[in-house]
Amino acid sequence: TQLLEQSPQFLSIQEGENLTVYCNSSSVFSSLQWYRQEPGEGPVLLVTVVTGGEVKKLKRLTFQFGDARKDSSLHITAAQPGDTGLYLCAGEVGANNLFFGTGTRLTVIP
Amino acid sequence: DTGVSQNPRHKITKRGQNVTFRCDPISEHNRLYWYRQTLGQGPEFLTYFQNEAQLEKSRLLSDRFSAERPKGSFSTLEIQRTEQGDSAMYLCASSPYYQTVRTNYGYTFGSGTRLTVV
């Protein structure tokens, strides 16, 4: 059962545009992690947020954890073709395992 | 350390055959996880180990699936009597035993084993 819903599922934008991906749940998580996955490879961790309201920046990527620790967003500024990939949010329940969202497939067109 | 290693990368098998996958985690990571990912979906949790102990199994892990981590190092995932519905990418991940608020490094995933059952 997927506890996390991501939107949009698919996103195709031009290079230089901004975008936001949302990750929503009715569950509270001890941490929320964002991963990026390339075709034929495993997910690679981008960031972990653990405190409600926390904002983290990674170059052109900005991650925010909701105040109630149930939702998160990923904002990319001035997208580049190298940002193309599957973006996955994942909520950690306790310290035991990670539940992944449905994913957002981003395509940045040069 | 070269990260999490999974073998084989690809496996094609006939329906009804048994298959076994191997995962070598990062050496200092006590926890090891198995996930399954089908096309267009996020990974789904199957099971996890802390050292050699299998602490949790998903309902997705039917009795045809078995996982072991005999010495707390590498792990194997075996699927008996494979079915076409077992076709998926099987991902292994590892993490340190204790992750705090300040030192949550997430999970390190391998490149996966893509299984195709024909």
XYZ file of C-alpha atoms in Angstrom:
228
model
C 0.000 0.000 0.000
C 1.405 3.356 -1.054
C 1.168 5.857 1.779
C 2.608 8.726 -0.222
C 1.124 10.368 -3.291
C 3.220 12.489 -5.582
C 2.036 15.060 -8.076
C 2.364 15.540 -10.887
C 3.124 12.029 -12.121
C 4.705 13.322 -15.309
C 6.239 16.708 -16.029
C 7.812 17.908 -19.250
C 9.287 21.407 -19.257
C 11.703 23.561 -21.208
C 15.218 24.193 -19.993
C 15.329 27.233 -17.722
C 11.809 26.859 -16.327
C 10.986 26.375 -12.656
C 8.951 23.490 -11.271
C 7.560 22.096 -8.042
C 6.835 18.483 -7.166
C 4.534 17.634 -4.278
C 4.492 14.665 -1.940
C 1.438 14.207 0.278
C 0.310 11.732 2.888
C -2.125 11.390 5.748
C 0.609 9.747 7.808
C 3.218 11.399 9.990
C 6.812 10.490 9.220
C 9.931 10.633 11.336
C 11.832 11.754 8.263
C 11.144 12.428 4.609
C 13.720 11.617 1.982
C 13.960 12.580 -1.669
C 15.677 10.370 -4.201
C 16.389 10.619 -7.908
C 16.450 7.526 -10.065
C 17.905 7.086 -13.533
C 16.636 4.338 -15.867
C 18.111 0.951 -14.972
C 19.672 2.208 -11.750
C 18.729 2.336 -8.094
C 17.479 5.524 -6.403
C 20.138 7.969 -5.213
C 19.505 10.030 -2.088
C 19.216 13.789 -2.623
C 18.237 15.006 0.826
C 16.710 14.013 4.159
C 14.427 16.361 6.109
C 13.473 15.524 9.669
C 12.014 18.617 11.347
C 8.543 19.993 10.598
C 8.883 23.176 8.527
C 12.478 22.424 7.635
C 13.836 23.817 4.381
C 16.987 22.494 2.740
C 18.708 23.725 -0.385
C 20.913 21.743 -2.699
C 22.165 24.096 -5.420
C 19.057 24.751 -7.560
C 16.891 22.321 -5.590
C 14.863 23.431 -2.564
C 13.190 20.868 -0.319
C 10.570 21.639 2.307
C 9.042 19.411 4.965
C 5.498 20.301 6.046
C 4.911 21.618 9.554
C 2.963 18.485 10.483
C 5.588 16.195 8.873
C 2.999 14.698 6.529
C 3.965 16.348 3.256
C 6.914 17.739 1.364
C 7.776 19.638 -1.769
C 10.723 19.822 -4.124
C 11.275 22.999 -6.114
C 13.780 23.171 -8.952
C 14.894 26.542 -10.231
C 16.075 27.003 -13.817
C 15.791 23.324 -14.733
C 18.514 21.781 -16.854
C 18.460 18.651 -19.048
C 20.645 16.945 -16.443
C 17.734 17.191 -13.992
C 15.761 14.682 -16.067
C 14.847 11.609 -14.073
C 12.366 9.971 -11.728
C 11.996 11.864 -8.460
C 10.827 9.802 -5.509
C 9.816 10.932 -2.061
C 10.020 8.406 0.744
C 8.708 8.590 4.276
C 10.415 6.845 7.124
C 8.175 5.275 9.755
C 10.042 4.878 13.011
C 13.500 3.565 12.191
C 12.467 0.438 10.388
C 11.658 1.028 6.784
C 10.987 3.506 4.070
C 7.741 3.884 2.129
C 8.097 5.368 -1.313
C 5.774 7.618 -3.228
C 4.513 6.935 -6.706
C 7.220 9.063 -8.315
C 7.351 12.075 -10.627
C 8.980 11.586 -13.979
C 10.618 14.832 -15.051
C 11.810 15.550 -18.574
C 13.696 18.771 -19.232
C 13.825 19.635 -22.914
C 16.926 21.502 -24.130
C 33.991 0.796 -0.430
C 32.232 0.506 -3.756
C 28.697 0.943 -2.443
C 25.908 -1.614 -2.588
C 26.511 -4.327 -5.158
C 23.800 -6.519 -6.670
C 24.190 -9.546 -8.884
C 23.141 -10.402 -11.461
C 22.055 -7.132 -13.101
C 19.625 -8.910 -15.359
C 17.950 -12.303 -15.153
C 15.592 -13.906 -17.651
C 13.943 -17.090 -16.487
C 11.156 -19.366 -17.528
C 7.992 -19.486 -15.487
C 8.236 -22.088 -12.754
C 12.011 -21.858 -12.348
C 13.741 -20.758 -9.160
C 16.003 -17.710 -9.114
C 18.377 -16.285 -6.524
C 19.746 -12.763 -6.298
C 22.660 -11.560 -4.223
C 23.265 -8.243 -2.479
C 26.527 -7.063 -0.926
C 25.839 -4.007 1.248
C 28.233 -1.328 2.416
C 30.426 -3.153 4.898
C 29.786 -0.961 7.933
C 26.001 -0.899 7.428
C 24.094 -3.171 9.790
C 20.736 -2.832 8.084
C 19.862 -4.343 4.728
C 16.599 -3.938 2.834
C 14.969 -5.547 -0.162
C 12.523 -3.642 -2.352
C 10.649 -4.479 -5.535
C 9.896 -1.927 -8.205
C 7.604 -2.390 -11.182
C 7.498 -0.108 -14.179
C 6.095 3.314 -13.416
C 5.911 2.724 -9.669
C 7.995 3.597 -6.659
C 9.871 0.823 -4.863
C 7.796 -1.369 -2.546
C 9.241 -2.683 0.689
C 9.740 -6.453 0.908
C 11.868 -7.164 3.962
C 14.744 -5.948 6.076
C 17.562 -7.340 8.192
C 19.456 -5.982 11.114
C 22.706 -7.908 11.064
C 21.624 -11.520 10.429
C 18.139 -11.157 11.904
C 15.194 -10.702 9.549
C 13.076 -8.246 11.513
C 10.205 -7.434 9.206
C 8.517 -8.898 6.136
C 5.911 -7.283 3.935
C 2.688 -9.025 2.976
C 4.075 -8.780 -0.564
C 6.615 -11.423 0.404
C 4.652 -14.577 -0.378
C 5.780 -18.024 0.710
C 7.578 -18.396 -2.630
C 10.000 -15.687 -1.557
C 12.730 -16.194 0.997
C 15.561 -13.929 2.048
C 18.624 -14.691 4.107
C 21.583 -12.860 5.522
C 23.473 -15.706 7.146
C 26.533 -13.915 8.499
C 25.157 -10.408 8.692
C 27.043 -9.404 5.586
C 25.702 -10.271 2.117
C 22.088 -11.262 1.555
C 20.254 -13.472 -0.912
C 16.686 -13.267 -2.140
C 15.258 -16.437 -3.637
C 12.043 -16.737 -5.598
C 10.707 -20.248 -6.092
C 8.355 -21.285 -8.883
C 8.549 -17.904 -10.549
C 5.429 -16.380 -12.082
C 5.127 -13.697 -14.742
C 3.886 -11.302 -12.075
C 7.286 -11.561 -10.394
C 8.864 -9.633 -13.270
C 10.253 -6.468 -11.720
C 13.395 -4.698 -10.598
C 14.588 -6.046 -7.247
C 16.486 -3.428 -5.296
C 18.710 -3.870 -2.281
C 19.640 -1.042 0.058
C 21.685 -0.684 3.220
C 21.909 1.852 6.019
C 23.722 2.322 9.313
C 22.021 0.830 12.335
C 21.621 4.097 14.156
C 20.575 7.238 12.360
C 19.878 10.358 14.349
C 18.171 13.587 13.437
C 21.532 15.085 12.600
C 23.093 12.087 10.951
C 20.337 10.628 8.807
C 22.138 9.543 5.701
C 19.199 7.789 4.126
C 19.534 4.507 2.346
C 22.176 3.544 -0.189
C 20.686 1.518 -3.003
C 22.301 -0.903 -5.387
C 21.673 -0.805 -9.119
C 19.121 -3.574 -8.834
C 18.462 -6.914 -10.512
C 15.939 -6.797 -13.305
C 13.983 -10.037 -13.446
C 11.987 -11.049 -16.493
C 9.840 -14.157 -16.268
C 8.824 -15.535 -19.650
